[in-house]
Short mmCIF file of C-alpha atoms and ligand atoms in Angstrom, two decimals:
data_model
loop_
_atom_site.label_atom_id
_atom_site.label_comp_id
_atom_site.label_asym_id
_atom_site.label_seq_id
_atom_site.Cartn_x
_atom_site.Cartn_y
_atom_site.Cartn_z
CA MET A 1361 90.73 108.05 170.62
CA THR A 1362 89.98 111.51 169.98
CA ALA A 1363 91.53 114.31 167.94
CA GLY A 1364 92.00 111.84 165.13
CA HIS A 1365 87.76 111.55 164.63
CA ARG A 1366 87.13 115.27 164.39
CA PRO A 1367 84.97 116.00 161.19
CA ALA A 1368 85.92 118.48 158.92
CA ALA A 1369 85.84 122.08 159.57
CA GLY A 1370 82.30 123.23 159.13
CA GLY A 1371 80.98 120.09 160.65
CA SER A 1372 79.70 120.48 164.96
CA GLU A 1373 82.30 119.21 166.87
CA PRO A 1374 81.68 116.27 168.85
CA PRO A 1375 82.86 116.71 172.85
CA VAL A 1376 86.68 115.94 173.31
CA ASP A 1377 86.55 112.74 175.11
CA ALA A 1378 83.92 111.40 172.03
CA THR A 1379 84.54 107.46 171.00
CA LEU A 1380 84.97 106.50 167.29
CA THR A 1381 81.49 104.99 167.56
CA ASP A 1382 80.33 108.53 168.79
CA CYS A 1383 81.87 110.04 165.73
CA ILE A 1384 80.34 108.14 163.34
CA ARG A 1385 77.10 108.85 164.81
CA ASP A 1386 77.48 112.43 165.04
CA LEU A 1387 78.60 112.63 161.82
CA GLU A 1388 75.80 110.33 160.21
CA ARG A 1389 73.02 112.55 161.98
CA GLN A 1390 74.77 115.46 159.98
CA ALA A 1391 74.78 113.82 156.51
CA ALA A 1392 71.22 112.42 157.31
CA VAL A 1393 69.80 115.39 154.76
CA LEU A 1394 71.27 113.53 152.17
CA GLU A 1395 68.32 111.03 152.70
CA PRO A 1396 65.52 112.67 152.38
CA GLY A 1397 62.46 110.78 154.21
CA PRO A 1398 59.21 110.50 152.33
CA GLY A 1399 57.21 113.59 153.86
CA GLU A 1400 60.63 116.07 152.39
CA ARG A 1401 60.59 114.12 149.17
CA ARG A 1402 56.78 114.63 148.84
CA ALA A 1403 57.47 118.31 149.49
CA GLU A 1404 60.31 118.83 147.30
CA LEU A 1405 58.93 116.93 144.18
CA ASP A 1406 55.79 118.84 144.62
CA ALA A 1407 57.53 122.37 144.47
CA VAL A 1408 59.24 121.43 141.28
CA ASN A 1409 56.48 119.79 139.53
CA ALA A 1410 54.77 123.03 140.34
CA TYR A 1411 57.75 124.79 139.39
CA LEU A 1412 57.60 122.37 136.24
CA GLU A 1413 53.84 122.92 135.54
CA GLU A 1414 53.81 126.53 135.83
CA PHE A 1415 56.50 126.96 133.04
CA LEU A 1416 54.79 124.24 130.53
CA SER A 1417 51.03 125.71 131.28
CA THR A 1418 52.44 129.19 130.24
CA LEU A 1419 55.18 128.01 127.64
CA ASP A 1420 52.55 128.96 124.56
CA SER A 1421 52.74 132.65 125.80
CA ARG A 1422 56.93 132.91 126.54
CA PRO A 1423 59.03 134.24 124.28
CA ALA A 1424 62.04 131.70 122.34
CA SER A 1425 64.61 134.38 123.41
CA MET A 1426 64.79 136.43 126.65
CA ALA A 1427 67.22 139.19 127.51
CA ALA A 1428 70.28 138.14 128.86
CA ARG A 1429 69.42 140.03 132.12
CA GLN A 1430 72.84 140.97 133.60
CA GLN A 1431 74.06 137.85 132.23
CA ALA A 1432 72.64 135.82 135.00
CA ARG A 1433 74.49 137.61 137.50
CA GLY A 1434 72.28 136.20 141.00
CA ILE A 1435 73.91 132.87 140.17
CA LEU A 1436 77.65 134.30 141.05
CA ASP A 1437 75.99 136.02 143.57
CA SER A 1438 74.74 133.35 145.62
CA PRO A 1439 77.70 131.54 146.60
CA ILE A 1440 77.87 127.92 147.53
CA ALA A 1441 77.88 127.65 151.38
CA GLU A 1442 78.19 125.15 153.89
CA GLN A 1443 74.42 125.78 155.07
CA GLY A 1444 71.85 124.99 152.50
CA MET A 1445 68.94 126.88 151.33
CA ASP A 1446 64.80 126.09 151.33
CA MET A 1447 63.62 124.39 147.95
CA GLY A 1448 61.71 127.67 147.24
CA SER A 1449 64.68 129.93 147.04
CA VAL A 1450 66.89 127.67 145.17
CA LEU A 1451 63.91 127.19 142.50
CA GLN A 1452 63.85 131.10 142.30
CA LEU A 1453 67.30 131.39 141.91
CA PHE A 1454 67.03 129.10 138.71
CA ARG A 1455 63.57 130.82 137.50
CA GLU A 1456 65.43 134.20 137.46
CA ASN A 1457 68.85 133.63 136.42
CA VAL A 1458 68.40 130.40 134.09
CA ASN A 1459 65.04 129.67 133.01
CA ASP A 1460 64.32 133.03 132.40
CA VAL A 1461 67.00 134.33 130.82
CA GLY A 1462 68.52 133.86 127.20
CA ALA A 1463 67.18 130.80 124.37
CA SER A 1464 64.54 128.93 125.51
CA HIS A 1465 64.90 125.62 123.64
CA ALA A 1466 61.82 124.39 125.55
CA SER A 1467 59.94 126.60 123.10
CA GLY A 1468 58.23 125.21 119.66
CA ARG A 1469 59.32 128.94 118.05
CA PHE A 1470 63.32 127.92 118.34
CA LEU A 1471 63.86 127.64 115.15
CA GLY A 1472 67.58 127.80 115.30
CA TYR A 1473 70.87 125.38 115.06
CA ILE A 1474 69.31 122.29 115.61
CA PRO A 1475 66.40 122.18 117.81
CA LEU A 1476 67.13 119.89 120.40
CA GLY A 1477 65.33 117.69 123.46
CA GLY A 1478 62.55 118.41 125.58
CA LEU A 1479 60.32 115.07 125.84
CA TYR A 1480 58.44 115.16 129.00
CA PRO A 1481 58.22 111.19 129.13
CA GLY A 1482 61.92 111.39 128.51
CA ALA A 1483 62.68 113.32 131.69
CA LEU A 1484 60.70 111.14 133.51
CA GLY A 1485 62.75 108.40 131.89
CA GLU A 1486 66.23 110.58 133.56
CA PHE A 1487 64.62 110.68 136.86
CA LEU A 1488 63.47 106.87 137.14
CA ALA A 1489 67.21 106.20 136.01
CA ALA A 1490 68.87 108.95 138.14
CA VAL A 1491 66.63 107.72 141.28
CA THR A 1492 67.17 103.92 140.91
CA ASN A 1493 70.83 104.81 140.13
CA LYS A 1494 71.55 101.46 138.21
CA TYR A 1495 74.37 101.31 136.46
CA SER A 1496 74.49 101.12 132.46
CA GLY A 1497 78.08 100.29 131.64
CA ASP A 1498 78.71 96.64 132.70
CA PHE A 1499 76.39 93.74 131.34
CA SER A 1500 76.76 91.67 134.94
CA CYS A 1501 75.83 94.63 136.87
CA CYS A 1502 72.76 95.19 135.08
CA PRO A 1503 71.79 92.99 132.49
CA GLY A 1504 68.39 94.81 131.80
CA ALA A 1505 69.73 98.23 131.43
CA ALA A 1506 72.23 96.72 128.93
CA HIS A 1507 68.94 94.63 127.10
CA MET A 1508 67.62 98.38 127.21
CA GLU A 1509 70.43 99.78 125.52
CA TYR A 1510 70.76 97.16 122.88
CA GLN A 1511 67.34 96.86 122.15
CA VAL A 1512 67.31 100.84 121.64
CA LEU A 1513 70.11 100.58 119.47
CA ARG A 1514 68.81 97.11 117.73
CA TRP A 1515 65.74 99.40 116.62
CA ILE A 1516 67.91 102.22 115.37
CA ALA A 1517 69.97 99.37 113.58
CA ASP A 1518 66.57 98.00 112.10
CA LEU A 1519 65.44 101.49 111.10
CA LEU A 1520 68.77 101.93 109.08
CA GLY A 1521 68.98 98.62 107.77
CA TYR A 1522 72.41 97.89 109.55
CA PRO A 1523 73.11 94.16 109.25
CA LYS A 1524 72.91 91.64 112.48
CA GLY A 1525 76.39 91.77 113.32
CA ALA A 1526 76.07 95.68 114.15
CA ALA A 1527 77.05 96.96 117.35
CA GLY A 1528 76.57 100.11 118.58
CA ASN A 1529 76.90 102.58 122.26
CA LEU A 1530 74.48 105.59 123.33
CA SER A 1531 76.83 108.39 123.97
CA SER A 1532 76.25 111.94 124.98
CA GLY A 1533 75.74 112.80 121.87
CA GLY A 1534 77.02 113.29 118.01
CA SER A 1535 80.59 114.56 119.09
CA ILE A 1536 81.52 111.96 120.74
CA GLY A 1537 79.56 109.54 118.61
CA ILE A 1538 81.97 110.52 115.67
CA LEU A 1539 84.85 110.56 117.90
CA THR A 1540 84.27 106.92 118.57
CA ALA A 1541 83.45 105.73 115.51
CA THR A 1542 86.38 107.54 113.56
CA VAL A 1543 88.95 106.23 116.09
CA THR A 1544 87.00 102.86 115.19
CA ALA A 1545 87.63 103.72 111.67
CA ARG A 1546 91.45 104.54 112.16
CA ASP A 1547 91.63 101.22 114.19
CA ALA A 1548 90.05 99.38 111.34
CA HIS A 1549 92.64 100.26 108.83
CA GLY A 1550 95.57 99.70 111.30
CA LEU A 1551 96.52 103.20 110.72
CA ARG A 1552 99.66 103.87 112.44
CA ALA A 1553 101.10 107.41 113.35
CA PRO A 1554 103.77 107.52 111.00
CA ASP A 1555 100.53 106.85 108.18
CA TYR A 1556 98.12 110.01 109.56
CA GLU A 1557 99.91 112.72 107.32
CA ARG A 1558 99.40 110.45 103.79
CA ALA A 1559 95.87 108.92 105.40
CA VAL A 1560 93.10 111.11 103.16
CA VAL A 1561 89.70 111.86 104.52
CA TYR A 1562 86.73 112.74 102.39
CA LEU A 1563 84.43 114.92 103.18
CA THR A 1564 82.27 117.92 102.23
CA PRO A 1565 82.75 121.81 103.26
CA HIS A 1566 79.24 121.01 104.70
CA THR A 1567 80.63 118.22 106.59
CA HIS A 1568 79.41 119.50 110.48
CA HIS A 1569 82.50 120.95 112.44
CA ALA A 1570 82.50 117.75 114.93
CA MET A 1571 84.22 115.62 112.16
CA TYR A 1572 86.98 118.07 112.32
CA LYS A 1573 87.32 118.26 116.14
CA ALA A 1574 87.35 114.25 116.32
CA LEU A 1575 90.24 113.91 113.86
CA ARG A 1576 92.22 116.53 116.05
CA ILE A 1577 91.24 115.19 119.31
CA ALA A 1578 92.15 111.51 117.76
CA GLY A 1579 95.66 112.88 117.06
CA LEU A 1580 94.90 112.72 113.42
CA GLY A 1581 94.43 116.83 112.63
CA GLY A 1582 97.63 116.20 110.81
CA CYS A 1583 95.62 113.76 107.71
CA VAL A 1584 94.69 114.91 104.52
CA GLN A 1585 91.32 116.26 104.50
CA ARG A 1586 89.99 116.56 101.32
CA ARG A 1587 86.64 118.56 100.79
CA ILE A 1588 84.81 117.48 97.44
CA ALA A 1589 82.88 119.72 95.58
CA VAL A 1590 78.67 119.50 96.01
CA ASP A 1591 76.01 120.38 93.66
CA ALA A 1592 73.38 123.03 93.94
CA ALA A 1593 71.84 121.42 96.85
CA PHE A 1594 74.95 120.91 98.70
CA ARG A 1595 75.17 117.30 98.29
CA MET A 1596 78.46 115.78 97.84
CA ASP A 1597 79.76 115.26 94.23
CA ALA A 1598 79.85 111.57 93.85
CA ASP A 1599 82.01 112.02 90.42
CA ALA A 1600 84.30 114.35 92.34
CA LEU A 1601 85.11 112.16 95.12
CA ASP A 1602 85.62 109.01 92.72
CA ALA A 1603 88.18 111.20 90.29
CA ALA A 1604 89.75 112.62 93.86
CA VAL A 1605 90.12 109.23 95.33
CA ALA A 1606 91.90 107.69 92.28
CA LYS A 1607 94.50 110.58 92.33
CA ASP A 1608 95.11 110.64 95.66
CA LYS A 1609 95.70 106.81 95.02
CA LYS A 1610 98.07 107.22 92.31
CA ASP A 1611 100.03 110.29 94.38
CA GLY A 1612 100.83 107.18 96.60
CA LEU A 1613 98.42 108.65 99.68
CA ILE A 1614 96.06 106.14 101.83
CA PRO A 1615 92.39 106.62 100.80
CA TRP A 1616 90.97 105.81 104.39
CA LEU A 1617 87.98 107.50 105.04
CA LEU A 1618 84.78 108.83 103.74
CA VAL A 1619 82.34 110.93 105.28
CA GLY A 1620 78.74 111.15 104.18
CA SER A 1621 76.09 113.43 105.44
CA ALA A 1622 72.58 112.29 106.07
CA GLY A 1623 70.89 116.09 107.11
CA THR A 1624 73.62 118.57 107.08
CA THR A 1625 73.12 121.40 109.53
CA ASP A 1626 73.51 124.49 107.00
CA VAL A 1627 70.83 122.95 105.14
CA GLY A 1628 69.40 119.23 105.85
CA SER A 1629 70.83 117.78 102.40
CA ILE A 1630 71.42 114.50 102.51
CA ASP A 1631 74.71 113.33 100.19
CA PRO A 1632 73.97 110.63 97.61
CA LEU A 1633 74.65 107.99 99.86
CA ASP A 1634 74.23 104.91 97.61
CA ALA A 1635 76.71 106.28 95.12
CA LEU A 1636 79.18 107.09 98.08
CA ALA A 1637 79.10 103.73 99.43
CA GLU A 1638 79.76 102.64 95.75
CA THR A 1639 83.00 104.75 95.92
CA ALA A 1640 83.79 103.36 99.12
CA ASP A 1641 83.36 99.94 98.11
CA ARG A 1642 85.47 100.34 94.80
CA HIS A 1643 88.44 101.79 96.88
CA GLY A 1644 88.21 100.14 100.41
CA LEU A 1645 87.49 103.19 102.24
CA TRP A 1646 85.81 103.18 105.65
CA PHE A 1647 82.13 104.80 105.17
CA GLN A 1648 80.93 106.59 107.99
CA VAL A 1649 77.78 108.60 108.11
CA ASP A 1650 76.75 111.98 110.21
CA ALA A 1651 73.18 111.29 110.65
CA ALA A 1652 72.94 113.45 113.97
CA TYR A 1653 70.14 115.51 113.19
CA GLY A 1654 68.40 113.70 109.84
CA GLY A 1655 68.94 110.02 110.78
CA PHE A 1656 65.65 109.86 112.17
CA PHE A 1657 63.31 111.45 109.38
CA MET A 1658 64.10 107.60 107.86
CA LEU A 1659 61.08 107.03 109.99
CA SER A 1660 59.05 109.24 107.81
CA GLU A 1661 57.77 107.85 104.81
CA LEU A 1662 58.25 111.01 102.82
CA VAL A 1663 62.12 111.26 102.54
CA ARG A 1664 62.75 107.51 103.58
CA ASP A 1665 64.32 106.38 100.32
CA ARG A 1666 66.32 109.45 99.89
CA PHE A 1667 68.75 107.88 102.91
CA ARG A 1668 68.81 104.44 100.21
CA GLY A 1669 72.77 103.43 100.91
CA ILE A 1670 72.90 104.51 104.67
CA GLU A 1671 72.88 100.70 105.09
CA ARG A 1672 75.70 100.26 103.56
CA SER A 1673 78.04 102.95 105.76
CA ASN A 1674 80.44 101.03 108.20
CA SER A 1675 79.82 103.33 110.65
CA LEU A 1676 77.33 106.01 111.49
CA VAL A 1677 75.87 108.78 114.04
CA ILE A 1678 72.35 109.62 114.74
CA ASN A 1679 71.09 111.89 118.00
CA PRO A 1680 68.47 110.66 119.87
CA HIS A 1681 68.32 114.13 121.20
CA LYS A 1682 67.41 115.94 117.83
CA GLY A 1683 64.97 113.52 116.24
CA LEU A 1684 63.45 111.54 118.86
CA HIS A 1685 63.71 114.74 121.32
CA SER A 1686 65.03 112.94 124.19
CA PRO A 1687 66.63 115.01 126.99
CA MET A 1688 69.75 116.65 125.72
CA GLY A 1689 72.76 114.05 126.13
CA VAL A 1690 71.51 111.24 124.12
CA GLY A 1691 73.41 110.18 120.74
CA ALA A 1692 74.12 106.90 119.22
CA VAL A 1693 76.92 105.88 117.55
CA LEU A 1694 76.94 102.21 115.34
CA VAL A 1695 79.38 100.52 114.08
CA ALA A 1696 78.23 97.51 111.41
CA GLU A 1697 80.76 95.06 111.87
CA GLY A 1698 80.16 95.68 116.14
CA GLU A 1699 83.36 93.33 116.91
CA ARG A 1700 85.39 96.28 115.43
CA LEU A 1701 83.88 98.74 117.81
CA TYR A 1702 84.63 96.51 120.72
CA GLN A 1703 88.44 95.89 119.56
CA SER A 1704 88.82 99.78 119.24
CA HIS A 1705 87.07 100.49 123.12
CA TYR A 1706 87.33 97.45 125.41
CA HIS A 1707 90.24 97.56 127.72
CA THR A 1708 91.64 95.17 130.19
CA ALA A 1709 93.03 95.18 133.25
CA ALA A 1710 93.23 92.61 136.15
CA TYR A 1711 89.63 93.61 137.21
CA LEU A 1712 87.87 93.04 133.68
CA GLN A 1713 89.11 89.69 133.06
CA ASP A 1714 85.80 88.70 132.44
CA THR A 1715 85.05 91.09 129.67
CA LYS A 1716 84.54 89.50 126.15
CA TYR A 1717 83.00 90.35 123.17
CA GLY A 1718 79.48 88.35 123.22
CA GLY A 1719 77.47 90.43 120.85
CA GLU A 1720 74.56 92.04 122.16
CA GLN A 1721 74.05 89.34 124.98
CA GLU A 1722 76.94 89.75 126.73
CA THR A 1723 79.03 92.66 125.90
CA SER A 1724 78.99 95.56 128.44
CA PRO A 1725 77.95 98.83 127.45
CA ALA A 1726 81.36 100.25 128.81
CA ASP A 1727 83.37 98.34 126.76
CA MET A 1728 81.78 99.85 123.02
CA GLY A 1729 82.64 103.38 124.08
CA PRO A 1730 84.96 105.69 125.77
CA GLU A 1731 83.49 106.28 129.30
CA LEU A 1732 83.33 103.66 132.19
CA THR A 1733 80.43 105.44 134.56
CA ARG A 1734 77.84 106.83 132.51
CA PRO A 1735 74.47 107.83 132.81
CA PHE A 1736 71.72 104.95 131.91
CA ARG A 1737 70.87 107.03 128.90
CA ALA A 1738 68.72 104.13 127.33
CA LEU A 1739 65.79 104.75 129.29
CA SER A 1740 65.30 108.06 128.39
CA VAL A 1741 65.13 106.47 124.57
CA TRP A 1742 63.03 103.67 125.79
CA LEU A 1743 60.57 104.79 128.35
CA PRO A 1744 59.00 107.09 126.05
CA LEU A 1745 59.02 104.44 122.88
CA LYS A 1746 57.50 101.58 125.07
CA LEU A 1747 55.22 104.37 126.17
CA LEU A 1748 53.78 106.20 123.08
CA GLY A 1749 54.98 103.80 120.75
CA VAL A 1750 56.56 104.89 117.52
CA ALA A 1751 53.75 106.29 115.21
CA PRO A 1752 53.49 109.73 117.34
CA PHE A 1753 57.66 109.81 116.33
CA ARG A 1754 56.83 109.41 112.94
CA ALA A 1755 53.94 112.00 112.92
CA ALA A 1756 55.72 114.10 114.08
CA LEU A 1757 58.63 114.29 112.03
CA SER A 1758 56.77 113.77 108.52
CA GLU A 1759 54.83 116.85 110.02
CA LYS A 1760 58.25 119.04 110.57
CA ILE A 1761 59.29 117.70 106.61
CA LEU A 1762 55.46 119.64 105.72
CA LEU A 1763 56.36 122.28 107.83
CA ALA A 1764 59.71 123.18 106.45
CA ARG A 1765 58.02 122.79 103.09
CA TYR A 1766 54.70 125.32 103.96
CA ALA A 1767 57.95 127.96 105.05
CA TYR A 1768 59.45 127.21 101.77
CA GLU A 1769 56.47 128.04 99.96
CA LYS A 1770 54.87 130.85 101.84
CA LEU A 1771 58.73 132.74 101.71
CA ALA A 1772 58.81 132.22 98.30
CA GLU A 1773 55.98 134.60 97.96
CA PHE A 1774 58.19 137.65 99.45
CA GLU A 1775 60.01 140.48 97.84
CA TYR A 1776 63.42 140.73 97.39
CA ILE A 1777 63.84 137.14 98.37
CA GLU A 1778 66.64 134.63 97.12
CA LEU A 1779 65.76 130.99 98.56
CA GLY A 1780 68.23 128.36 99.15
CA PRO A 1781 67.58 124.83 97.96
CA PHE A 1782 64.30 123.22 98.47
CA PRO A 1783 64.25 121.77 101.96
CA GLU A 1784 65.28 117.87 101.55
CA LEU A 1785 64.51 117.68 105.19
CA SER A 1786 63.10 120.52 107.95
CA VAL A 1787 65.99 123.02 107.21
CA VAL A 1788 65.13 125.76 105.35
CA ALA A 1789 67.77 128.61 103.86
CA PHE A 1790 67.27 132.37 102.19
CA ARG A 1791 68.38 135.50 102.29
CA PHE A 1792 67.06 139.16 100.96
CA VAL A 1793 68.92 141.15 98.14
CA PRO A 1794 67.62 144.67 99.34
CA LYS A 1795 67.40 146.94 96.18
CA ASP A 1796 70.39 148.97 97.28
CA GLY A 1797 73.01 148.42 100.17
CA ASP A 1798 75.03 145.15 101.64
CA ALA A 1799 72.69 142.09 101.39
CA ASP A 1800 75.05 140.67 104.01
CA GLU A 1801 74.55 143.05 106.46
CA PHE A 1802 71.03 143.69 105.56
CA ASN A 1803 70.00 140.18 106.65
CA ARG A 1804 72.53 140.12 109.48
CA ARG A 1805 70.54 143.01 110.64
CA LEU A 1806 66.99 140.99 110.15
CA VAL A 1807 68.13 138.27 112.29
CA GLU A 1808 69.29 140.59 115.01
CA ALA A 1809 65.99 142.30 114.81
CA VAL A 1810 64.21 138.93 115.20
CA ARG A 1811 66.04 137.67 118.16
CA GLU A 1812 65.90 140.68 119.77
CA ASP A 1813 62.19 140.65 119.62
CA GLY A 1814 62.52 137.03 121.19
CA ALA A 1815 59.23 136.07 119.90
CA VAL A 1816 60.92 133.40 117.75
CA TYR A 1817 64.75 132.43 117.62
CA LEU A 1818 66.25 132.20 114.10
CA THR A 1819 70.36 132.04 113.23
CA SER A 1820 72.26 132.25 110.37
CA THR A 1821 74.57 130.69 108.23
CA VAL A 1822 77.06 131.08 105.07
CA LEU A 1823 76.61 129.47 101.79
CA ASN A 1824 78.43 129.79 98.87
CA GLY A 1825 80.02 132.81 100.40
CA ARG A 1826 76.82 134.36 101.54
CA TYR A 1827 75.03 134.92 104.51
CA MET A 1828 72.32 133.32 104.77
CA ILE A 1829 69.26 132.64 107.37
CA ARG A 1830 67.91 129.39 108.44
CA ILE A 1831 65.00 128.20 109.88
CA ALA A 1832 65.59 124.68 111.63
CA ILE A 1833 62.10 123.36 112.13
CA LEU A 1834 62.37 119.91 114.68
CA SER A 1835 60.83 120.55 118.05
CA PHE A 1836 58.12 118.52 118.49
CA ARG A 1837 56.36 121.57 119.89
CA THR A 1838 56.71 123.26 116.47
CA HIS A 1839 53.87 123.86 114.42
CA ARG A 1840 51.70 125.77 111.72
CA ASP A 1841 51.37 128.65 114.17
CA ASP A 1842 54.76 128.59 114.99
CA VAL A 1843 56.02 128.40 111.59
CA ASP A 1844 53.40 131.80 110.70
CA LEU A 1845 54.26 133.59 113.73
CA ALA A 1846 58.28 133.44 112.42
CA LEU A 1847 57.17 134.58 108.67
CA GLU A 1848 55.12 137.30 110.30
CA LYS A 1849 57.74 138.60 112.35
CA ILE A 1850 60.43 138.09 109.04
CA ARG A 1851 57.76 140.14 106.95
CA TYR A 1852 57.81 142.92 109.73
CA TYR A 1853 61.62 143.12 110.40
CA VAL A 1854 62.25 143.07 106.67
CA ASN A 1855 59.53 145.90 106.20
CA SER A 1856 61.06 148.12 108.89
CA LEU A 1857 64.51 147.33 107.97
CA ALA A 1858 64.07 148.44 104.48
CA LYS A 1859 62.65 151.56 105.14
CA SER A 1860 65.01 152.83 107.69
C1 LIG B 900 74.53 118.59 116.22
C2 LIG B 900 75.11 117.67 115.43
C3 LIG B 900 76.31 117.03 115.31
C4 LIG B 900 76.75 117.20 116.79
O1 LIG B 900 76.19 116.18 117.71
P1 LIG B 900 76.08 117.08 119.49
O2 LIG B 900 75.05 116.38 119.91
O3 LIG B 900 75.89 118.38 119.14
O4 LIG B 900 77.53 116.60 119.34
C5 LIG B 900 77.29 116.53 114.15
N1 LIG B 900 76.34 116.54 113.06
C6 LIG B 900 75.32 117.07 112.91
C7 LIG B 900 74.89 116.91 111.64
C8 LIG B 900 74.72 117.68 113.49
O5 LIG B 900 73.90 118.04 113.37
#
């Protein structure tokens, strides 16, 4: 009993005459650092906490965008080795190459794309979930985790006005949620490969690209993708939709899926959901709503009524890591007829023979989406809601809406400005039209100058073929001072570019 028990290269070798139990004891000793003791845990947690406290207390004076110093090479220059490093050195590598480089999504002055995540109690929820290591995929393994997930989903379903029979799944984000919902829609309509080329999806030029990705991943990339015209505020034209569906029916196609947006990424526009639901009902379409960005604004009385009709959709995606500021990696998909979600995602195997659809009480989360092993995401949404209550989330979202209106009003006072639509939610789009020279080029240079300055972070889009700048307000850390600073930077660089 000797040679066969040698540990892998790198470990210290036991004496040649070692017994099996000697070898096991030796390996156990070598692996013991995987379980730090109370003193080490305390020291590591203290070091991480000290780093984070320093980070959070200086966040206000840090830029929203930092130069990509040597493209963070330090990570690559420090290879993963057999021997570990001390926590101080690891944190130093993280600070210099990760946290102090590039865009800072933690900043309240990050106003690009759709701002994401970052809520501290949400991070504590992730930590709690990771250390207790509870598996949230199987009801019988951890009924409490399943209850927590279903409670979060039910709370969202109630907010949206979804029926009692609705069911859902916490996904990694909107993209996987959309894929999950789209596959459910496919199965609910009994679409099979020979039908795909005649199946029609209705969307708009402002539908999120995750929808196109989902179709392609699901093998449905070859279906007919009908981009319905939008009105001046970038909302789907319901009459044009109705006409398109009627024509497709007459032409022998299979009108299948209608995708409405409840908050487009471009400008935050909300499609006329009630009218869309009407058309979907009339023609037997599956009505899916992308509320990834906009959905949680239903918490605000300021805009709640704009979502009328959302409760009539068949499936829906909404992102806690956007509107609820959960750490990145939590989306939610909901299906009004919950059993459809299960039918498309459960899988049988001998070892899964006890799995069944029992509504919220018994179904396993792993049967309601594509993942088997999955993070315990509910805790990072549930913990902040339990700890803080819903009220501060409502207030923060109403504040964002008013900040967007404030930015819009202030921008209207700028010279040479051309404003996009009045913000329905919290995205403001605009551009400058200089007296001479190419407007697209001018605005592109403006965004670059602001980005290089770094104090605030802005991104752009294209509307009606024109380059447009966006101010997207969603972080719980974005307040009036931050918007004022963004406006000040824009004014400064408009003036300096106009002179150059
Ligand atoms: C962010 C977003 C998505 C994609 O969600 P991820 O969580 O990034 O995958 C889809 N639709 C809209 C409208 C979005 O804003």
